[in-house]
Coordinates of C-alpha atoms and ligand atoms in Angstrom, one line a residue:
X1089 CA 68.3 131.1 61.8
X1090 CA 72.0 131.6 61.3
X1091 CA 73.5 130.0 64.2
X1092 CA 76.6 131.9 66.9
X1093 CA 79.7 129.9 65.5
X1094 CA 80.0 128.6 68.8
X1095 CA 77.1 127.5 68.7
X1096 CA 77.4 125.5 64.7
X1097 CA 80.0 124.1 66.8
X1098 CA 78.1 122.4 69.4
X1099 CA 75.9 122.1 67.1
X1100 CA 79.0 120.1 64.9
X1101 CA 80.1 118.1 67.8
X1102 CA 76.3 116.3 68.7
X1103 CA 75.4 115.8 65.1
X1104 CA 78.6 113.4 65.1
X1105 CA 78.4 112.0 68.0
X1106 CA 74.2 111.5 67.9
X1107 CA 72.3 113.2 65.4
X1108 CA 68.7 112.1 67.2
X1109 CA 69.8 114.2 70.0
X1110 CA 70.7 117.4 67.8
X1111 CA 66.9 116.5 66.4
X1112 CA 66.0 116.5 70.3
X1113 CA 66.9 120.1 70.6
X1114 CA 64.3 123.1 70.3
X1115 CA 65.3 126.0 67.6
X1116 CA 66.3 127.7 71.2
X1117 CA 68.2 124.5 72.5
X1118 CA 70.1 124.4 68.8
X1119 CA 71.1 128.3 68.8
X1120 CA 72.6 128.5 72.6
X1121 CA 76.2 128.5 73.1
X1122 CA 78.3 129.4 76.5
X1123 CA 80.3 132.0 75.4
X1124 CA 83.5 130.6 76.3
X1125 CA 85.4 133.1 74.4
X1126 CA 83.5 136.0 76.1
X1127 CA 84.1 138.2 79.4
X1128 CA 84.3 134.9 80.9
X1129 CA 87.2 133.6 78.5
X1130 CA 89.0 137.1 79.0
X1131 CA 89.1 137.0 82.4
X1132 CA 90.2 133.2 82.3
X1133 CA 92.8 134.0 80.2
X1134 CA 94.2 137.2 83.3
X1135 CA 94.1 135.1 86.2
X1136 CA 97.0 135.1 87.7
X1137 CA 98.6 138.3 86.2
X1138 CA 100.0 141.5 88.5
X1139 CA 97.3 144.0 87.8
X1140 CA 93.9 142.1 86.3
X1141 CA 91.0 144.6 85.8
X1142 CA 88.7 141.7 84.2
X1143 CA 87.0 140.6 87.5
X1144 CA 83.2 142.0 87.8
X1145 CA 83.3 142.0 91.6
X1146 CA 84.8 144.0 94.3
X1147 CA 88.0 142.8 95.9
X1148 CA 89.7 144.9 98.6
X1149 CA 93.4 146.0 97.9
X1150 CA 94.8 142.4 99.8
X1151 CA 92.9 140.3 96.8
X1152 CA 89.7 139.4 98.9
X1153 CA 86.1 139.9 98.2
X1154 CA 85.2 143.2 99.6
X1155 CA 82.7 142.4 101.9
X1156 CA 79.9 143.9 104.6
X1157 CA 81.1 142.6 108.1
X1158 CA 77.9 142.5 109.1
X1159 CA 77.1 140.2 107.0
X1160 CA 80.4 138.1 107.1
X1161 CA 80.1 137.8 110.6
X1162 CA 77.1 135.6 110.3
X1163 CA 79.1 133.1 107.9
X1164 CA 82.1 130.7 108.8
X1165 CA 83.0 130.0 105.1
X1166 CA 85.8 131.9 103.4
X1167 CA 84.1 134.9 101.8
X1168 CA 85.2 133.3 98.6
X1169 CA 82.9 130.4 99.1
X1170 CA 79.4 132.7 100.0
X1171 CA 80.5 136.4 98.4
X1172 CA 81.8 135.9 95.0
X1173 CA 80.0 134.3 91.5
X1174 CA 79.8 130.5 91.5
X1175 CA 80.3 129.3 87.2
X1176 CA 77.3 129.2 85.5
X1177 CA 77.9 125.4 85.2
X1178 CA 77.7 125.2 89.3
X1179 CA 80.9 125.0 91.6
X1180 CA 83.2 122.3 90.4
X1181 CA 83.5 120.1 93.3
X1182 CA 79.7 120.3 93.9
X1183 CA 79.0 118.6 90.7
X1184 CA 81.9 115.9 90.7
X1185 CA 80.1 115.5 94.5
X1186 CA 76.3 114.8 93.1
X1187 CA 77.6 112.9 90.1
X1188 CA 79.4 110.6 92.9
X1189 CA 76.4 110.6 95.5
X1190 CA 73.8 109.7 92.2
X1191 CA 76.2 106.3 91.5
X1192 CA 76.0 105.7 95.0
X1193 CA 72.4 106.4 95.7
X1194 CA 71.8 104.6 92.6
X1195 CA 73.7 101.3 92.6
X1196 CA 72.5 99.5 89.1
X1197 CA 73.9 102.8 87.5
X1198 CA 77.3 100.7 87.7
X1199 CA 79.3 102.5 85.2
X1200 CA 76.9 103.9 83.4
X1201 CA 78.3 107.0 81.2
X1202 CA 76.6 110.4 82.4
X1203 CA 77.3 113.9 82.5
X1204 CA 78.5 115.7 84.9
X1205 CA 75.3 117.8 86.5
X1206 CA 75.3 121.4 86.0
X1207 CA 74.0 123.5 88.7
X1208 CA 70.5 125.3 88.5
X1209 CA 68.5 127.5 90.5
X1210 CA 66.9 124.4 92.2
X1211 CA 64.0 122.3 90.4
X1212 CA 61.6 124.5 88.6
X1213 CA 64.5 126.5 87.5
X1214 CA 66.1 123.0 86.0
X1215 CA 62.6 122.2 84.7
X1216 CA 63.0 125.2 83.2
X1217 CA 65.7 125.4 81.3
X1218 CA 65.0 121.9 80.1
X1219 CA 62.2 123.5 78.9
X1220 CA 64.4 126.0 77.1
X1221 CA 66.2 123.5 75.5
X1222 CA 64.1 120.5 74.5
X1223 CA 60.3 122.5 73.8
X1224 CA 59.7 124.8 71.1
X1225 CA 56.1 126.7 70.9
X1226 CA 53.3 124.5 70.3
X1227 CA 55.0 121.0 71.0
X1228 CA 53.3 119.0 73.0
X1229 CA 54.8 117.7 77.1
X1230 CA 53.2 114.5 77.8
X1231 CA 53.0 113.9 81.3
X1232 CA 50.6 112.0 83.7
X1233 CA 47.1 113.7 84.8
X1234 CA 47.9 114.2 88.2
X1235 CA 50.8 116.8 88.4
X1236 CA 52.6 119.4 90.2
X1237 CA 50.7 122.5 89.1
X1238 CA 53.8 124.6 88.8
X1239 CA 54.3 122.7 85.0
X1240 CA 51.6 124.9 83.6
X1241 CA 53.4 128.0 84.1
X1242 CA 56.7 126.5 83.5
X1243 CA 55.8 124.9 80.2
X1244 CA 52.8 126.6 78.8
X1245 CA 53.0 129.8 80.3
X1246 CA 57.1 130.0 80.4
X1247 CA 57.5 127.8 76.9
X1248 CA 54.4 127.7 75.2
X1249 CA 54.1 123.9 75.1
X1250 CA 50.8 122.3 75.7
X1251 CA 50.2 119.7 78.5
X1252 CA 49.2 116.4 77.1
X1253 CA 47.9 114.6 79.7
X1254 CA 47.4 110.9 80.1
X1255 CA 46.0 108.9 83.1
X1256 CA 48.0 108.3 86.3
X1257 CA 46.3 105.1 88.0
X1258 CA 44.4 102.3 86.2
X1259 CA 43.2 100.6 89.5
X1260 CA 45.7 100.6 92.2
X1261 CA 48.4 100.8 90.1
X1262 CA 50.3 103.1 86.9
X1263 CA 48.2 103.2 83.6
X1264 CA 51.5 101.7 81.8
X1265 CA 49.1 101.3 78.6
X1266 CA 47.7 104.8 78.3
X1267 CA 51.7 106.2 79.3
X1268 CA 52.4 103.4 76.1
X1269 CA 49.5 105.0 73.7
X1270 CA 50.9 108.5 74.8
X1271 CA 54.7 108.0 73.4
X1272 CA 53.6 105.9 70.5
X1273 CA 50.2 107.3 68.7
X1274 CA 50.9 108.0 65.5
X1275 CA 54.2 108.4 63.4
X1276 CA 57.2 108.1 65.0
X1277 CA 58.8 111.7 66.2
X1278 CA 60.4 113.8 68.7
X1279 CA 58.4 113.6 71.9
X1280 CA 59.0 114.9 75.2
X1281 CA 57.6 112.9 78.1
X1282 CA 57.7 114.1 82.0
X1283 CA 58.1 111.3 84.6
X1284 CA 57.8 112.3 88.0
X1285 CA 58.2 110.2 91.2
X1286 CA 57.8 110.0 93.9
X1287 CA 54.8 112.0 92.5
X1288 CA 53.4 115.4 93.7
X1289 CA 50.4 115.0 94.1
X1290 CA 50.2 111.8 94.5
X1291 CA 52.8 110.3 96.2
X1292 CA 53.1 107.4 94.5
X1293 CA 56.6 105.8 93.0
X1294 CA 56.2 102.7 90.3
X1295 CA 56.7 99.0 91.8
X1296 CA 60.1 97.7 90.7
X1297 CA 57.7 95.3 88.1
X1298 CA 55.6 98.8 86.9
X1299 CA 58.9 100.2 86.8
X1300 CA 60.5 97.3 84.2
X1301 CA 57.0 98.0 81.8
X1302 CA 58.0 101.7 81.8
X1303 CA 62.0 100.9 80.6
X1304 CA 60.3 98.6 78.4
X1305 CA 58.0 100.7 77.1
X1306 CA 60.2 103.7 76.5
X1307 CA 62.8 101.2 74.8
X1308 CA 60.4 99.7 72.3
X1309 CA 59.2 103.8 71.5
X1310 CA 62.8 104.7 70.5
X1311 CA 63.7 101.4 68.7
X1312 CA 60.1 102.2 66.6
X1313 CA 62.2 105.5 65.7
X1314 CA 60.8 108.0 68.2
X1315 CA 63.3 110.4 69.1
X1316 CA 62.4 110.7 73.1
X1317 CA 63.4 113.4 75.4
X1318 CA 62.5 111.6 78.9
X1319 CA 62.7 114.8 81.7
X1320 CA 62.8 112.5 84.9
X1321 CA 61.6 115.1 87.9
X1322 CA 63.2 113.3 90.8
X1323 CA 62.5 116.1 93.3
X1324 CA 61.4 113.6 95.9
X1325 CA 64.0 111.4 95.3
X1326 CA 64.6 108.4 98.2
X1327 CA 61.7 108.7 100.0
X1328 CA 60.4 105.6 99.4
X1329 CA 58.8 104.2 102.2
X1330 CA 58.1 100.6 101.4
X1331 CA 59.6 97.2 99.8
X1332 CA 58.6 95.9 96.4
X1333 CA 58.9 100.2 95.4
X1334 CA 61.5 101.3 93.0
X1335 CA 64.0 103.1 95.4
X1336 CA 66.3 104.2 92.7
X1337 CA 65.7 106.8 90.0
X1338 CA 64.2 105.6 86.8
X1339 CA 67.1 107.6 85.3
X1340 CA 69.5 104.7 86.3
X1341 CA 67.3 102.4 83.7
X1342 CA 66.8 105.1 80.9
X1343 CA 71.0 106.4 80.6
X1344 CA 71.7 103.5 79.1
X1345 CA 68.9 102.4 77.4
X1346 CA 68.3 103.3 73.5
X1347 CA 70.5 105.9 71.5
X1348 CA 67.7 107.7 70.6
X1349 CA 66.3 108.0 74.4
X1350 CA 67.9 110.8 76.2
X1351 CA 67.4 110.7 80.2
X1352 CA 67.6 114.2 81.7
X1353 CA 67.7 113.5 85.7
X1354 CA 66.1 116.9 87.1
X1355 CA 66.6 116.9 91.2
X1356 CA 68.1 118.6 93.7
X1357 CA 68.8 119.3 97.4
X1358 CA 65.7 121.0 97.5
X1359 CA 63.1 118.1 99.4
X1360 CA 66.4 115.6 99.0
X1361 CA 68.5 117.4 101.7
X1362 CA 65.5 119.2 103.3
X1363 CA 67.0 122.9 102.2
X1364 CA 63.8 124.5 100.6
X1365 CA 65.0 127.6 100.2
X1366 CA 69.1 127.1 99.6
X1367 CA 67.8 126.6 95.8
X1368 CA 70.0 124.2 94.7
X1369 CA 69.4 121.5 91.8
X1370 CA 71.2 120.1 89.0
X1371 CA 70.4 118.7 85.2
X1372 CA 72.2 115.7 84.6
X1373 CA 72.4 113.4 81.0
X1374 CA 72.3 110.6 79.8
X1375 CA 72.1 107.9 76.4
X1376 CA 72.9 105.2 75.2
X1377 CA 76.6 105.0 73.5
X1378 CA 77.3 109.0 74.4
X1379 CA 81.3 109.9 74.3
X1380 CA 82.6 112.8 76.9
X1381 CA 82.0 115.6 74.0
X1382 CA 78.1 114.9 73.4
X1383 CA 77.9 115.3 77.5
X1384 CA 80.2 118.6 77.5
X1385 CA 78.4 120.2 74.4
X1386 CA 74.9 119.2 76.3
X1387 CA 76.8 120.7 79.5
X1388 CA 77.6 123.7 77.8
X1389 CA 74.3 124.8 76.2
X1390 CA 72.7 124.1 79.3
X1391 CA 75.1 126.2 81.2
X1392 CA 74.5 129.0 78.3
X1393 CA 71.0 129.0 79.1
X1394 CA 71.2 129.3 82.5
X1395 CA 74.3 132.1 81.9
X1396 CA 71.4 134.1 79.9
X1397 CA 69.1 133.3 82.2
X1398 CA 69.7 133.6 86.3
X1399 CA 73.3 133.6 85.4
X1400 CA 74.4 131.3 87.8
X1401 CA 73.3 129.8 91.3
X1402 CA 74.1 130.7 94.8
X1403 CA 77.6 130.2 95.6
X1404 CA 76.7 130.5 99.4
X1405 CA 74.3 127.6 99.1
X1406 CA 77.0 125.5 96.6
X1407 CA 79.3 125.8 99.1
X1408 CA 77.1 125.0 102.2
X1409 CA 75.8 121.5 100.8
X1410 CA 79.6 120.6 99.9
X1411 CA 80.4 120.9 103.0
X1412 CA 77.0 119.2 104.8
X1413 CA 78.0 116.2 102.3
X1414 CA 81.5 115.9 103.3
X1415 CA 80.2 115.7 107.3
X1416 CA 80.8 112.3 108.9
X1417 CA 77.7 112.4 110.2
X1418 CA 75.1 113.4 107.1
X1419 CA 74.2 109.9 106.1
X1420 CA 73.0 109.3 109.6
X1421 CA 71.5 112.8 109.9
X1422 CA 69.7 111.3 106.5
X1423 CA 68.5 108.3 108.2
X1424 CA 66.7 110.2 110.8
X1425 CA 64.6 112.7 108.9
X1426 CA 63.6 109.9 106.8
X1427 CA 62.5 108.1 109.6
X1428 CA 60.6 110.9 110.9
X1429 CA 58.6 110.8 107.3
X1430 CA 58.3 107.0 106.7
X1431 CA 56.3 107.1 110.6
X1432 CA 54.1 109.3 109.4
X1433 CA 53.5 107.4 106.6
X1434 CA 53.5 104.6 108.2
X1435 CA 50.3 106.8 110.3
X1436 CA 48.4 107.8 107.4
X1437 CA 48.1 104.0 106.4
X1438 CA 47.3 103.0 110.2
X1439 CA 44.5 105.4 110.4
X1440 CA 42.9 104.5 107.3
X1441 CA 43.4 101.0 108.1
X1442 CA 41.7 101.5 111.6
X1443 CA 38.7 103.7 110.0
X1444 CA 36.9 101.6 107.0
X1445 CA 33.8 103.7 107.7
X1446 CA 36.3 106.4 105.8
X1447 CA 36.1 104.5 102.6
X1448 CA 32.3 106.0 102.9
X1449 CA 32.8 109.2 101.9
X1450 CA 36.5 109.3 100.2
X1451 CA 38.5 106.7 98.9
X1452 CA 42.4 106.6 99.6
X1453 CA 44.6 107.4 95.7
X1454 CA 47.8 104.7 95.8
X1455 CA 50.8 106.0 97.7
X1456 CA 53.8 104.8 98.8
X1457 CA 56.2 107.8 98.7
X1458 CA 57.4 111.6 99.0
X1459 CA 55.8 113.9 101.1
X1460 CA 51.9 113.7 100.1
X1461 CA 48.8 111.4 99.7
X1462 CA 45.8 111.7 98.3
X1463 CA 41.9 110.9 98.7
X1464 CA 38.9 111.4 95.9
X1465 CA 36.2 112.5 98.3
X1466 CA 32.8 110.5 96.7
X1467 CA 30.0 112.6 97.1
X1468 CA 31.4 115.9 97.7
X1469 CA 33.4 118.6 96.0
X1470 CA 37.0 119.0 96.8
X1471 CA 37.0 122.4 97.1
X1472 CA 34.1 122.4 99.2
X1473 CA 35.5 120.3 101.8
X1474 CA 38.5 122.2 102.1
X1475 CA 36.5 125.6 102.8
X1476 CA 34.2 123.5 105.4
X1477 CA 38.0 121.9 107.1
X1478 CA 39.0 125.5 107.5
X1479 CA 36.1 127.2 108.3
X1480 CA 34.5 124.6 110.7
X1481 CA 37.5 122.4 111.8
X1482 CA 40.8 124.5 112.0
X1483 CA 42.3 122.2 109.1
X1484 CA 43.9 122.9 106.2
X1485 CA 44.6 121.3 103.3
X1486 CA 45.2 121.2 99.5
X1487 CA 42.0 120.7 96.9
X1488 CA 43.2 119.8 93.3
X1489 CA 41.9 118.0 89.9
X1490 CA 39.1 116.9 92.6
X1491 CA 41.2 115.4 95.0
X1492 CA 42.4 116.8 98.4
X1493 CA 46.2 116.2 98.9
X1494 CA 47.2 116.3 102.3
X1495 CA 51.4 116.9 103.2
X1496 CA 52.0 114.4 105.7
X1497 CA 55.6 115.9 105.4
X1498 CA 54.8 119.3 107.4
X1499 CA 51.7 118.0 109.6
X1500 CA 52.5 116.5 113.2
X1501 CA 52.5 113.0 113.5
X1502 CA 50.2 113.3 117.0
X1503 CA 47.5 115.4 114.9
X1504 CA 46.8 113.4 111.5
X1505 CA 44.6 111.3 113.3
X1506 CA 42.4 114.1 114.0
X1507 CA 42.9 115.3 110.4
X1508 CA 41.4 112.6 108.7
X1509 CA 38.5 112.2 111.3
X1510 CA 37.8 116.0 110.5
X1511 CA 38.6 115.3 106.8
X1512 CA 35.8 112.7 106.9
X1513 CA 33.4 114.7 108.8
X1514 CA 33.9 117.6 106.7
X1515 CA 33.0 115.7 103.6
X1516 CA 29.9 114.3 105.7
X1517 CA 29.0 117.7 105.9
X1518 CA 29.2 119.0 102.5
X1519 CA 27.3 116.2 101.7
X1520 CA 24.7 117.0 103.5
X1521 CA 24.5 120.8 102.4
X1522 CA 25.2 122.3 105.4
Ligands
PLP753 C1 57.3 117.6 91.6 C2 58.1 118.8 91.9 N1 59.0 119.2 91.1 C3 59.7 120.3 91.4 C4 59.5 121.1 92.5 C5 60.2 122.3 92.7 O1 61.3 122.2 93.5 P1 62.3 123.5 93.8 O2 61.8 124.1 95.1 O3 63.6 122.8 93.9 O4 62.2 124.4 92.7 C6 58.5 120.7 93.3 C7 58.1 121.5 94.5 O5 57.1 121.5 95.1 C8 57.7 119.5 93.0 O6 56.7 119.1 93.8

């Protein structure tokens, strides 16, 4: 495929600076461009002049959006900070914002060279266009067997890859091994592996020690000559709810760790910042020994796929979180939400602490993190005992890969004792065909 000249120049400018991550790229990922010299460029270049027709929105005859009062009403922001586009890379102080907050939220980042984040339609949208850019048809995603469900439409449905699955847990901790086996079978190649944690479903984030084999691990791959795209899905991020738990992002290990290891850091306000629907998230690089133009050509095909894609993200809800971040008081505000999770947490392990007889009829999946947990129930189907929960006890919960995941994130603190004591009468009952 001939390649957009922008594009051969990207294309041009990773080769030199690191020609595994121009092998990293999919055919679509190699031939995507932003087209700097475009509508965009041309209405760059009349900013600032007397009369400039470029602009694709409405402005009244003063120079300011042209707005619905109704709707303007209902927002203090300036009406250029909620109306009008925000770039296709996200709003400029946003990112320079995250990129900040990341080094801070993640100490041992240090100095680490990264990119700065560009802006997506929150996670799955990020997940997305990662997917855009790093999977062609028929390439294989290796990622852990218990996973958010959403990857099947995102990667197989949305990108053709296939889901290669290896085990979560060996005991009560990661399968380190079977994640090892999975990134080094065979030859070396491109791979593309998906870490995710704290996990959905699972809720479970690596020990700092589990967390040193999987650097290790992933080190020794690309030193073998694997070429390895590592999509870190840090949706959860910082809700870690006990010691001896990795509390920063695996990213902060994997930026800087092998030349031919690129870290994408997927995450977002999303579950970070509590805003569900604002749909705000950002894709953020790193690798080992990358210069300022590798980041900005990554930057820039990312932004072109999301240009071609959604365009760009909510200004309204850019400009929102810039502002919440600024606030004297969001850290504390922080503090206290987490708190409000971590004693529920806390809960969950009292109750099943309290209740051994529980171990009778499902066992507990390791969890330390994020917003679920899960149980295996032993002699029953999972399916089964959510349809008896909501038929017969006014409970509802989630049945997947034969586990039932409860959210301990939207469920009362005052009522999870009673949903474990129906969750364990429930499966009592299906054992029993009634
Ligand atoms: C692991 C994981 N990644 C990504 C997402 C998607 O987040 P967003 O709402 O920001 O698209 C979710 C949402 O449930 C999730 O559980």
């Amino acid at each position: 495929m001939t390649l957009h000249p922008m594009a051969a120049d990207l294309m041009t400018t990773i080769e030199d600076a690191n020609p595994h991550v121009a092998a990293m790229l999919s055919a679509r990922g190699r031939a995507i461009y932003f087209p700097f010299g475009g509508i965009l460029g041309q209405a760059a270049e009349a900013k600032g002049k007397r009369i400039n027709a470029t602009i694709g929105i409405a402005l009244e005859d003063d120079g300011r959006p042209l707005v619905l009062q109704a709707l303007q009403s209902m927002i203090e922001l300036d009406g250029r900070d909620a109306f009008t586009y925000a770039p296709s890379f996200g709003k400029p102080k946003l990112r320079e914002m995250w990129r900040q907050m990341l080094r801070e939220k993640n100490p041992s980042l240090h100095d680490t060279a990264m990119s700065l984040p560009v802006v997506t339609v929150a996670l799955t949208h990020a997940l997305s266009m990662a997917g855009y850019l790093f999977l062609d048809p028929g390439d294989d995603l290796l990622c852990a067997d218990l996973f958010w469900g959403n990857y099947r439409l995102l990667f197989e449905h949305q990108h053709g890859a296939n889901i290669r699955t290896f085990p979560t847990f060996d005991g009560d901790g990661l399968d380190v091994a079977a994640l090892k086996q999975a990134v080094t079978e065979g030859a070396p190649r491109k791979r593309v592996l998906l870490l995710n944690f704290p996990n959905n479903p699972t809720g479970y984030t690596p020990t700092v020690a589990e967390a040193d084999a999987i650097v290790e691990t992933l080190t020794a791959a690309a030193e073998a000559g694997n070429d390895l795209v590592v999509l870190i899905d840090d949706a959860y991020f910082g809700l870690v709810y006990e010691d001896g738990v990795l509390g920063e992002s695996i990213f902060a290990r994997l930026a800087d760790a092998h030349p031919r290891l690129l870290a994408v850091k997927i995450d977002g306000a999303t579950k970070e910042d509590y805003v569900w629907g604002f749909r705000v998230g950002f894709i953020t690089y790193g690798v080992k020994g990358a210069t300022p133009k590798l980041f900005g050509a990554l930057e820039a095909k990312t932004a072109g796929a999301i240009r071609g894609n959604v365009s760009n993200a909510p200004n309204l809800s850019q400009s929102l979180l810039a502002k919440a971040f600024q606030s004297a008081d969001y850290p504390r505000q922080k503090k206290e939400k987490f708190a409000t999770l971590q004693a529920r947490f806390h809960e969950v392990r009292r109750i099943l602490d309290d209740h051994p007889e529980y171990a009778e009829r499902f066992v507990r999946l390791p969890f330390n993190s994020g917003y679920f947990m899960c149980v295996r129930p032993l002699k029953a189907d999972a399916d089964a005992v959510r349809k008896r929960l909501l038929e017969h006890y006014d409970t509802g919960v989630i049945a997947t890969s034969g586990l039932i995941r409860v959210a301990f994130s939207s469920t009362p603190r005052a009522l999870l004792a009673d949903l474990f004591a129906n969750l364990y009468a429930a499966c009592g009952d299906v054992e029993q065909g009634d």
